[in-house]
């Protein structure tokens, strides 16, 4: 405590990479790659680092904390509260501030950030210049914002924490801190009123409210486990201090109003209050400045009470009322908890032009909603491309078929432009030259071949894995027989196998059909390639390709028919151009039809209304999809019908007019224009076929790109399936290689020649030749061939008997042990580095001990109990 004002200390946070946890969660829980959000991941780390590093009272720290808090609120709607990041924070108050508190909890992180924001406001208030009225107003505003942030923390964040809050964030601690900030804000207003020379009555009201705030803060602090004793004494001392100051100012007001008896009573009460405040300083809990303020006030009040008592006793002789008869002072509340709008409504400050920048991870969609979005986009694209644009293109293709069958516009151009090149043909030629038509199509075909080869390689890899697994399974089935190898074949495996092999069949059909389609497109290209070469060539070649007409002018009898045909033809071409513009507008409309925000709103509505009993699945959005598609694209579907009707009318008119034109041509004679008409028509047909080929190439690239995603998923599924099948085969093979139960014995298992556990004959050593240990210095005698004895019918559990009744244990089959031998129970247990037992009079050699032992072959196994006084000796 460094002054007569308390500042909320910062909570210290440990650095961590929040982006790593977010990246891991996205990769495991969402159907989107984390690299799509690389920039957002970098930004969230920068925001957290800047916020955690705010440790000094500087105004630049406010937007840092607010911006990170706003993004935490935003991503709280994108991720679960337990995202997988262990947020580590150290308490700011209490007796365990060196012990970190760790929670995998986004709300816990937000609570700490808001706590530090409140602490920053508090420290900014103290760090400012409070020697002027403007500085006091600024400090009061900071204290009010601190109280507001703590109030928001208590009411909005802590209840959603889903865990017990830390001690310095529990209800009582936050209540105490809120009241403390309000008390200090009110104190600033009181001090400003004193500096501005307000009336004593007004200052008394302000001081009384300061005392109330400090009293409420101290009462809440006494119920808290985190507020220290020094803080509690400080709050109590300030409570008494301002109670005394309020009574003193009220006494001054009484003096002005000539209420001398009440003046004395209030001064006496002020002395009592300040005396109580000084008692809080016992034990050294109060800061020197607080004690100085109390002592200064006490001296002044005591001087005034002496004067007031003397004047009243000698001059005024007014009755001094007891304390309980004094009117309770009115309160003037100036301080209030004000939550900054950046904290109460943080999402309003997120945006492209928002104070805190754009919200992060806006394109992140939960998996189920992502699937629903994909379904909608697929339906929308199918509706737009097939039912609308596809129908319009079909109508346009019919127009070109009709025009080509009528030799239009070549027959018109031959008469209208008997020399040189028609303007329309010049425009088409320029367009083809600029596009480098032939090389463009060749590059497109090369790209399609590369995409197809890549897709085919991925497909063959997946199919090869399935075929290899099928061969392995067939070999094992032949080895163990169909009766023992009972697992289903991969073709009929219900969980994945059948589906994967169905995908193999489907993919083979896709590749076969696409190969046929690619061939048709290439044949179309080869058929017009010479003509395209003419169009892309120099003007001289083009002029040579189109012969000039011998007839310079148009016959007068043919002009009316040509005019009517030109009008009908222009109507048809205008209709086609309008459709192309409509198709482009529809494509742009579909591209801008972003359903993500609306579908997230719909998902939230479904959750709030409990319209679904289980987790949201794409099927829940069916009605939403239908309404949206109908509202957006139903007018366009109606347009297709009207376009078809209008086209038929125009085509009928064109055919009729063309018939009249042909009749007039026969009258006039068209031999001179026939070759020119055919050449012009051939060039026009080549141009429109080129446009079709460009569209076909784009469709082919899109097909193979989409197929790549499907085939890649098939290949990955095949890998996982084959790995699981091989693991399953190993387990099944191990089970089949286990020995039958009748080959197992409890009487001495050992490895058999075929790798199975087989029963071994039980043998016992002959007397005087079984090797044994006779102490640390005794040698080990080799084991001689054993005499085979019949194996027992069943294993017997034998207990140790006294030395006279010792029964030799059933020895085990020899094992790989560097010290081959059998332990003799009569020899006891010897440990290395221990002295041997004292020798008996008859000698203690190992050979003698072996001779003295009973012959195990000559005794019948008997049951008995272990005598702890014999048989086993240690040392």
CSV table of C-alpha atoms in Angstrom, one decimal, residues 328-703:
chain,number,residue,atom,x,y,z
A,328,UNK,CA,-29.3,11.5,9.3
A,329,UNK,CA,-27.2,13.2,6.6
A,330,UNK,CA,-28.5,13.2,3.1
A,331,UNK,CA,-26.4,11.4,0.5
A,332,UNK,CA,-25.3,12.8,-2.9
A,333,UNK,CA,-24.3,9.8,-5.1
A,334,UNK,CA,-22.0,10.8,-7.9
A,335,UNK,CA,-20.1,7.6,-8.5
A,336,UNK,CA,-21.7,4.8,-10.5
A,337,UNK,CA,-20.4,1.6,-12.1
A,338,UNK,CA,-20.2,2.4,-15.8
A,339,UNK,CA,-19.5,-0.6,-18.1
A,340,UNK,CA,-17.6,0.6,-21.2
A,341,UNK,CA,-19.6,-0.2,-24.4
A,342,UNK,CA,-16.5,-2.0,-25.7
A,343,UNK,CA,-17.0,-4.5,-22.8
A,344,UNK,CA,-20.8,-4.7,-22.6
A,345,UNK,CA,-21.3,-5.0,-26.4
A,346,UNK,CA,-17.9,-6.0,-27.8
A,347,UNK,CA,-19.2,-7.5,-31.0
A,348,UNK,CA,-20.4,-4.1,-32.2
A,349,UNK,CA,-16.8,-3.0,-32.4
A,350,UNK,CA,-15.7,-6.0,-34.6
A,351,UNK,CA,-15.8,-5.5,-38.3
A,352,UNK,CA,-13.8,-4.5,-41.3
A,353,UNK,CA,-14.0,-0.9,-40.2
A,354,UNK,CA,-14.5,-1.6,-36.5
A,355,UNK,CA,-12.3,-0.4,-33.7
A,356,UNK,CA,-11.0,-3.9,-33.0
A,357,UNK,CA,-10.7,-5.1,-36.6
A,358,UNK,CA,-12.5,-7.9,-38.3
A,359,UNK,CA,-13.8,-10.8,-36.2
A,360,UNK,CA,-11.5,-13.9,-36.4
A,361,UNK,CA,-12.5,-17.3,-37.8
A,362,UNK,CA,-15.6,-15.9,-39.5
A,363,UNK,CA,-15.4,-18.6,-42.2
A,364,UNK,CA,-15.2,-21.4,-39.7
A,365,UNK,CA,-18.3,-23.4,-39.8
A,366,UNK,CA,-19.2,-26.4,-37.5
A,367,UNK,CA,-19.0,-29.7,-39.2
A,368,UNK,CA,-22.7,-30.4,-39.4
A,369,UNK,CA,-23.4,-26.9,-40.6
A,370,UNK,CA,-20.6,-27.2,-43.1
A,371,UNK,CA,-22.1,-30.3,-44.5
A,372,UNK,CA,-25.5,-28.5,-44.7
A,373,UNK,CA,-23.8,-25.6,-46.5
A,374,UNK,CA,-22.2,-28.0,-49.0
A,375,UNK,CA,-25.6,-29.6,-49.7
A,376,UNK,CA,-27.2,-26.3,-50.2
A,377,UNK,CA,-24.4,-25.1,-52.5
A,378,UNK,CA,-24.6,-28.3,-54.5
A,379,UNK,CA,-28.4,-27.9,-54.9
A,380,UNK,CA,-28.1,-24.3,-55.8
A,381,UNK,CA,-25.4,-24.9,-58.4
A,382,UNK,CA,-27.4,-27.8,-59.9
A,383,UNK,CA,-30.5,-25.6,-60.0
A,384,UNK,CA,-28.7,-22.7,-61.5
A,385,UNK,CA,-26.3,-24.5,-63.9
A,386,UNK,CA,-28.7,-27.3,-65.1
A,387,UNK,CA,-32.2,-26.1,-64.6
A,388,UNK,CA,-31.7,-22.4,-65.6
A,389,UNK,CA,-28.4,-21.8,-67.4
A,390,UNK,CA,-28.3,-25.2,-68.9
A,391,UNK,CA,-31.8,-24.7,-70.3
A,392,UNK,CA,-30.9,-21.3,-71.6
A,393,UNK,CA,-27.8,-22.7,-73.3
A,394,UNK,CA,-29.9,-25.5,-74.8
A,395,UNK,CA,-32.2,-22.9,-76.2
A,396,UNK,CA,-29.1,-21.0,-77.6
A,397,UNK,CA,-27.8,-24.2,-79.1
A,398,UNK,CA,-31.2,-24.7,-80.9
A,399,UNK,CA,-30.8,-21.2,-82.2
A,400,UNK,CA,-27.4,-22.0,-83.7
A,401,UNK,CA,-28.7,-25.2,-85.2
A,402,UNK,CA,-31.5,-23.3,-86.9
A,403,UNK,CA,-29.2,-20.6,-88.1
A,404,UNK,CA,-26.6,-23.1,-89.4
A,405,UNK,CA,-29.3,-25.0,-91.2
A,406,UNK,CA,-30.5,-21.7,-92.8
A,407,UNK,CA,-26.9,-20.7,-93.7
A,408,UNK,CA,-27.3,-17.6,-91.5
A,409,UNK,CA,-25.7,-15.2,-91.3
A,410,UNK,CA,-23.5,-16.3,-94.2
A,411,UNK,CA,-26.2,-15.9,-96.8
A,412,UNK,CA,-27.0,-12.4,-95.6
A,413,UNK,CA,-23.4,-11.3,-95.4
A,414,UNK,CA,-22.7,-12.6,-98.9
A,415,UNK,CA,-25.3,-10.1,-100.3
A,416,UNK,CA,-24.7,-7.3,-97.8
A,417,UNK,CA,-20.9,-7.3,-98.1
A,418,UNK,CA,-20.0,-8.7,-101.5
A,419,UNK,CA,-16.4,-7.6,-101.1
A,420,UNK,CA,-14.0,-7.8,-98.2
A,421,UNK,CA,-15.0,-9.1,-94.7
A,422,UNK,CA,-18.2,-8.4,-92.8
A,423,UNK,CA,-17.9,-6.4,-89.6
A,424,UNK,CA,-19.2,-9.3,-87.5
A,425,UNK,CA,-16.6,-11.6,-88.9
A,426,UNK,CA,-13.9,-9.1,-88.2
A,427,UNK,CA,-14.9,-8.8,-84.6
A,428,UNK,CA,-15.0,-12.6,-84.2
A,429,UNK,CA,-11.6,-12.9,-85.8
A,430,UNK,CA,-10.1,-10.3,-83.5
A,431,UNK,CA,-11.5,-12.0,-80.5
A,432,UNK,CA,-10.1,-15.4,-81.5
A,433,UNK,CA,-6.7,-13.9,-82.3
A,434,UNK,CA,-6.5,-12.1,-78.9
A,435,UNK,CA,-7.4,-15.4,-77.1
A,436,UNK,CA,-4.9,-17.3,-79.1
A,437,UNK,CA,-7.7,-19.8,-79.7
A,438,UNK,CA,-5.8,-22.9,-80.9
A,439,UNK,CA,-3.1,-22.7,-78.3
A,440,UNK,CA,-5.6,-21.9,-75.6
A,441,UNK,CA,-7.6,-25.0,-76.3
A,442,UNK,CA,-4.4,-27.1,-76.6
A,443,UNK,CA,-3.3,-25.9,-73.2
A,444,UNK,CA,-6.7,-26.7,-71.8
A,445,UNK,CA,-6.6,-30.2,-73.2
A,446,UNK,CA,-3.1,-30.7,-71.7
A,447,UNK,CA,-4.3,-29.5,-68.3
A,448,UNK,CA,-7.2,-31.9,-68.5
A,449,UNK,CA,-4.8,-34.7,-69.3
A,450,UNK,CA,-2.7,-33.9,-66.3
A,451,UNK,CA,-5.6,-33.7,-64.0
A,452,UNK,CA,-7.0,-37.0,-65.3
A,453,UNK,CA,-3.6,-38.7,-65.0
A,454,UNK,CA,-3.3,-37.5,-61.4
A,455,UNK,CA,-6.8,-38.6,-60.5
A,456,UNK,CA,-6.2,-41.9,-62.2
A,457,UNK,CA,-2.9,-42.4,-60.3
A,458,UNK,CA,-4.6,-41.7,-57.0
A,459,UNK,CA,-7.5,-44.0,-57.9
A,460,UNK,CA,-5.2,-46.8,-59.0
A,461,UNK,CA,-3.3,-46.5,-55.7
A,462,UNK,CA,-6.4,-46.9,-53.7
A,463,UNK,CA,-7.7,-49.8,-55.9
A,464,UNK,CA,-4.3,-51.4,-55.7
A,465,UNK,CA,-4.4,-51.4,-51.9
A,466,UNK,CA,-7.7,-53.1,-51.9
A,467,UNK,CA,-6.6,-55.7,-54.5
A,468,UNK,CA,-3.4,-56.4,-52.5
A,469,UNK,CA,-5.4,-56.8,-49.3
A,470,UNK,CA,-7.8,-59.1,-51.2
A,471,UNK,CA,-4.9,-61.3,-52.4
A,472,UNK,CA,-3.5,-61.5,-48.8
A,473,UNK,CA,-6.8,-62.4,-47.4
A,474,UNK,CA,-7.3,-65.1,-50.1
A,475,UNK,CA,-3.8,-66.6,-49.3
A,476,UNK,CA,-4.7,-66.8,-45.6
A,477,UNK,CA,-8.1,-68.3,-46.4
A,478,UNK,CA,-6.4,-71.0,-48.4
A,479,UNK,CA,-3.8,-71.6,-45.6
A,480,UNK,CA,-6.3,-72.0,-42.7
A,481,UNK,CA,-9.4,-73.0,-44.6
A,482,UNK,CA,-12.7,-71.3,-45.0
A,483,UNK,CA,-14.1,-72.9,-41.8
A,484,UNK,CA,-11.3,-71.5,-39.6
A,485,UNK,CA,-10.7,-68.2,-41.5
A,486,UNK,CA,-14.3,-67.0,-40.9
A,487,UNK,CA,-14.0,-63.3,-41.4
A,488,UNK,CA,-15.9,-61.8,-44.4
A,489,UNK,CA,-14.1,-60.9,-47.6
A,490,UNK,CA,-13.4,-57.3,-48.2
A,491,UNK,CA,-16.1,-57.2,-50.9
A,492,UNK,CA,-18.8,-58.1,-48.4
A,493,UNK,CA,-17.3,-56.4,-45.3
A,494,UNK,CA,-20.3,-54.4,-44.0
A,495,UNK,CA,-18.6,-51.4,-42.3
A,496,UNK,CA,-16.3,-50.1,-45.1
A,497,UNK,CA,-15.3,-52.8,-47.5
A,498,UNK,CA,-18.5,-53.1,-49.5
A,499,UNK,CA,-18.7,-49.3,-49.8
A,500,UNK,CA,-15.1,-49.0,-51.0
A,501,UNK,CA,-15.5,-51.6,-53.7
A,502,UNK,CA,-18.7,-49.9,-54.8
A,503,UNK,CA,-16.6,-46.7,-55.1
A,504,UNK,CA,-14.1,-48.6,-57.2
A,505,UNK,CA,-16.9,-49.6,-59.6
A,506,UNK,CA,-18.3,-46.1,-59.7
A,507,UNK,CA,-15.0,-44.5,-60.3
A,508,UNK,CA,-14.2,-46.9,-63.1
A,509,UNK,CA,-17.5,-45.8,-64.7
A,510,UNK,CA,-16.6,-42.1,-64.2
A,511,UNK,CA,-13.2,-42.5,-65.9
A,512,UNK,CA,-14.7,-44.5,-68.8
A,513,UNK,CA,-17.4,-41.9,-69.4
A,514,UNK,CA,-15.0,-39.0,-69.0
A,515,UNK,CA,-12.6,-40.6,-71.5
A,516,UNK,CA,-15.5,-40.9,-74.0
A,517,UNK,CA,-16.5,-37.2,-73.4
A,518,UNK,CA,-12.9,-36.0,-73.8
A,519,UNK,CA,-12.7,-37.9,-77.1
A,520,UNK,CA,-15.9,-36.2,-78.4
A,521,UNK,CA,-14.5,-32.8,-77.5
A,522,UNK,CA,-11.2,-33.4,-79.1
A,523,UNK,CA,-12.8,-34.6,-82.3
A,524,UNK,CA,-14.9,-31.5,-82.4
A,525,UNK,CA,-11.7,-29.5,-82.0
A,526,UNK,CA,-9.9,-31.4,-84.8
A,527,UNK,CA,-12.9,-30.8,-87.1
A,528,UNK,CA,-12.6,-27.0,-86.8
A,529,UNK,CA,-8.9,-26.7,-86.3
A,530,UNK,CA,-8.1,-25.8,-90.0
A,531,UNK,CA,-10.8,-23.1,-89.9
A,532,UNK,CA,-9.6,-21.8,-86.6
A,533,UNK,CA,-6.1,-21.6,-88.2
A,534,UNK,CA,-7.6,-19.4,-90.9
A,535,UNK,CA,-9.3,-17.1,-88.3
A,536,UNK,CA,-6.1,-16.8,-86.2
A,537,UNK,CA,-4.0,-16.3,-89.3
A,538,UNK,CA,-3.2,-13.0,-91.2
A,539,UNK,CA,-5.8,-11.0,-92.9
A,540,UNK,CA,-4.4,-12.0,-96.4
A,541,UNK,CA,-5.2,-15.6,-95.7
A,542,UNK,CA,-8.6,-14.8,-94.4
A,543,UNK,CA,-9.4,-12.8,-97.6
A,544,UNK,CA,-8.1,-15.6,-99.7
A,545,UNK,CA,-10.4,-18.0,-97.8
A,546,UNK,CA,-13.5,-15.9,-98.5
A,547,UNK,CA,-14.0,-15.3,-102.2
A,548,UNK,CA,-15.4,-12.0,-103.4
A,549,UNK,CA,-18.7,-11.9,-105.1
A,550,UNK,CA,-19.0,-11.0,-108.8
A,551,UNK,CA,-22.1,-9.0,-108.1
A,552,UNK,CA,-21.4,-5.7,-106.5
A,553,UNK,CA,-24.9,-4.4,-105.6
A,554,UNK,CA,-28.0,-6.0,-104.2
A,555,UNK,CA,-30.8,-6.5,-106.6
A,556,UNK,CA,-33.7,-4.2,-106.0
A,557,UNK,CA,-36.2,-7.1,-105.9
A,558,UNK,CA,-34.2,-8.8,-103.1
A,559,UNK,CA,-33.7,-5.8,-100.8
A,560,UNK,CA,-37.1,-6.0,-99.0
A,561,UNK,CA,-36.6,-9.7,-98.3
A,562,UNK,CA,-33.0,-9.1,-97.1
A,563,UNK,CA,-34.3,-6.3,-94.8
A,564,UNK,CA,-37.0,-8.5,-93.3
A,565,UNK,CA,-34.5,-11.4,-92.8
A,566,UNK,CA,-31.9,-9.0,-91.2
A,567,UNK,CA,-34.6,-7.8,-88.8
A,568,UNK,CA,-35.6,-11.3,-87.8
A,569,UNK,CA,-32.0,-12.4,-87.5
A,570,UNK,CA,-31.1,-9.4,-85.3
A,571,UNK,CA,-34.1,-10.2,-83.1
A,572,UNK,CA,-32.8,-13.7,-82.6
A,573,UNK,CA,-29.2,-12.6,-81.9
A,574,UNK,CA,-30.4,-10.0,-79.4
A,575,UNK,CA,-32.4,-12.7,-77.6
A,576,UNK,CA,-29.2,-14.8,-77.5
A,577,UNK,CA,-27.1,-11.9,-76.2
A,578,UNK,CA,-29.7,-11.1,-73.5
A,579,UNK,CA,-29.5,-14.8,-72.4
A,580,UNK,CA,-25.8,-14.7,-72.2
A,581,UNK,CA,-25.9,-11.7,-70.0
A,582,UNK,CA,-28.6,-13.3,-67.9
A,583,UNK,CA,-26.5,-16.4,-67.5
A,584,UNK,CA,-23.5,-14.3,-66.3
A,585,UNK,CA,-25.7,-12.4,-63.9
A,586,UNK,CA,-27.1,-15.7,-62.6
A,587,UNK,CA,-23.5,-17.1,-62.1
A,588,UNK,CA,-22.6,-14.0,-60.2
A,589,UNK,CA,-25.7,-14.2,-58.1
A,590,UNK,CA,-24.9,-17.8,-57.2
A,591,UNK,CA,-21.4,-16.9,-56.3
A,592,UNK,CA,-22.5,-14.1,-54.0
A,593,UNK,CA,-25.2,-16.3,-52.5
A,594,UNK,CA,-23.4,-16.9,-49.2
A,595,UNK,CA,-25.6,-18.9,-46.9
A,596,UNK,CA,-23.1,-19.3,-44.0
A,597,UNK,CA,-24.3,-16.4,-41.9
A,598,UNK,CA,-28.0,-17.3,-42.5
A,599,UNK,CA,-27.5,-21.0,-41.8
A,600,UNK,CA,-25.7,-20.2,-38.6
A,601,UNK,CA,-28.6,-18.0,-37.6
A,602,UNK,CA,-31.0,-20.8,-38.5
A,603,UNK,CA,-28.9,-23.3,-36.5
A,604,UNK,CA,-29.0,-21.0,-33.5
A,605,UNK,CA,-32.8,-20.6,-33.9
A,606,UNK,CA,-33.2,-24.4,-34.0
A,607,UNK,CA,-31.1,-24.8,-30.8
A,608,UNK,CA,-33.0,-22.0,-29.0
A,609,UNK,CA,-36.4,-23.3,-29.9
A,610,UNK,CA,-35.5,-26.9,-29.1
A,611,UNK,CA,-36.9,-27.8,-32.4
A,612,UNK,CA,-34.5,-30.8,-32.5
A,613,UNK,CA,-34.1,-33.3,-29.8
A,614,UNK,CA,-30.6,-34.4,-30.8
A,615,UNK,CA,-27.6,-32.7,-32.3
A,616,UNK,CA,-28.2,-30.6,-35.4
A,617,UNK,CA,-27.8,-32.6,-38.6
A,618,UNK,CA,-28.1,-31.4,-42.2
A,619,UNK,CA,-31.6,-32.9,-42.6
A,620,UNK,CA,-32.9,-30.2,-40.2
A,621,UNK,CA,-32.2,-27.5,-42.8
A,622,UNK,CA,-34.3,-29.0,-45.6
A,623,UNK,CA,-37.2,-26.6,-45.1
A,624,UNK,CA,-34.9,-23.7,-44.9
A,625,UNK,CA,-33.2,-24.8,-48.1
A,626,UNK,CA,-36.4,-25.0,-50.0
A,627,UNK,CA,-37.7,-21.6,-48.9
A,628,UNK,CA,-34.4,-20.0,-49.8
A,629,UNK,CA,-34.1,-21.5,-53.2
A,630,UNK,CA,-37.7,-20.7,-54.1
A,631,UNK,CA,-37.4,-17.1,-53.0
A,632,UNK,CA,-34.1,-16.5,-54.9
A,633,UNK,CA,-34.4,-18.6,-58.0
A,634,UNK,CA,-38.1,-19.2,-58.7
A,635,UNK,CA,-38.4,-16.0,-60.9
A,636,UNK,CA,-35.4,-17.3,-63.0
A,637,UNK,CA,-37.1,-20.6,-63.5
A,638,UNK,CA,-40.2,-18.8,-64.7
A,639,UNK,CA,-37.9,-16.8,-67.1
A,640,UNK,CA,-36.7,-20.0,-68.7
A,641,UNK,CA,-40.3,-20.9,-69.7
A,642,UNK,CA,-41.1,-17.4,-71.1
A,643,UNK,CA,-37.8,-17.4,-73.0
A,644,UNK,CA,-38.6,-20.7,-74.6
A,645,UNK,CA,-42.0,-19.4,-75.7
A,646,UNK,CA,-40.6,-16.2,-77.1
A,647,UNK,CA,-37.8,-18.1,-78.9
A,648,UNK,CA,-40.3,-20.3,-80.7
A,649,UNK,CA,-42.2,-17.3,-82.0
A,650,UNK,CA,-39.0,-15.6,-83.2
A,651,UNK,CA,-37.7,-18.8,-84.9
A,652,UNK,CA,-41.1,-19.2,-86.6
A,653,UNK,CA,-40.9,-15.7,-87.9
A,654,UNK,CA,-37.2,-16.2,-89.0
A,655,UNK,CA,-38.1,-19.4,-90.9
A,656,UNK,CA,-41.0,-17.7,-92.6
A,657,UNK,CA,-38.9,-14.7,-93.7
A,658,UNK,CA,-36.0,-16.9,-94.7
A,659,UNK,CA,-38.3,-18.9,-96.9
A,660,UNK,CA,-39.4,-15.7,-98.7
A,661,UNK,CA,-35.7,-14.7,-99.0
A,662,UNK,CA,-34.8,-18.1,-100.6
A,663,UNK,CA,-37.7,-17.7,-103.1
A,664,UNK,CA,-36.5,-14.2,-104.1
A,665,UNK,CA,-32.9,-15.5,-104.5
A,666,UNK,CA,-34.0,-18.2,-106.9
A,667,UNK,CA,-35.7,-15.5,-109.0
A,668,UNK,CA,-32.6,-13.3,-109.0
A,669,UNK,CA,-30.0,-16.1,-109.1
A,670,UNK,CA,-27.4,-16.7,-106.4
A,671,UNK,CA,-24.7,-18.7,-108.2
A,672,UNK,CA,-22.2,-15.8,-107.9
A,673,UNK,CA,-22.6,-15.7,-104.1
A,674,UNK,CA,-22.8,-19.4,-103.3
A,675,UNK,CA,-19.1,-19.9,-102.6
A,676,UNK,CA,-18.8,-16.7,-100.6
A,677,UNK,CA,-21.9,-17.6,-98.6
A,678,UNK,CA,-20.5,-21.1,-97.7
A,679,UNK,CA,-17.1,-19.7,-96.7
A,680,UNK,CA,-18.6,-17.1,-94.4
A,681,UNK,CA,-20.9,-19.6,-92.9
A,682,UNK,CA,-18.1,-22.0,-92.2
A,683,UNK,CA,-16.1,-19.3,-90.4
A,684,UNK,CA,-19.1,-18.3,-88.3
A,685,UNK,CA,-19.8,-22.0,-87.4
A,686,UNK,CA,-16.1,-22.4,-86.4
A,687,UNK,CA,-16.3,-19.4,-84.1
A,688,UNK,CA,-19.4,-20.7,-82.3
A,689,UNK,CA,-17.9,-24.1,-82.0
A,690,UNK,CA,-14.8,-22.6,-80.5
A,691,UNK,CA,-17.0,-20.9,-77.9
A,692,UNK,CA,-18.5,-24.3,-77.1
A,693,UNK,CA,-15.1,-25.9,-76.8
A,694,UNK,CA,-14.0,-23.3,-74.3
A,695,UNK,CA,-17.0,-24.0,-72.2
A,696,UNK,CA,-16.4,-27.8,-72.5
A,697,UNK,CA,-12.8,-27.4,-71.5
A,698,UNK,CA,-13.8,-25.4,-68.4
A,699,UNK,CA,-16.3,-28.0,-67.5
A,700,UNK,CA,-13.7,-30.8,-68.0
A,701,UNK,CA,-11.3,-29.0,-65.6
A,702,UNK,CA,-14.0,-28.6,-63.0
A,703,UNK,CA,-15.0,-32.2,-63.3
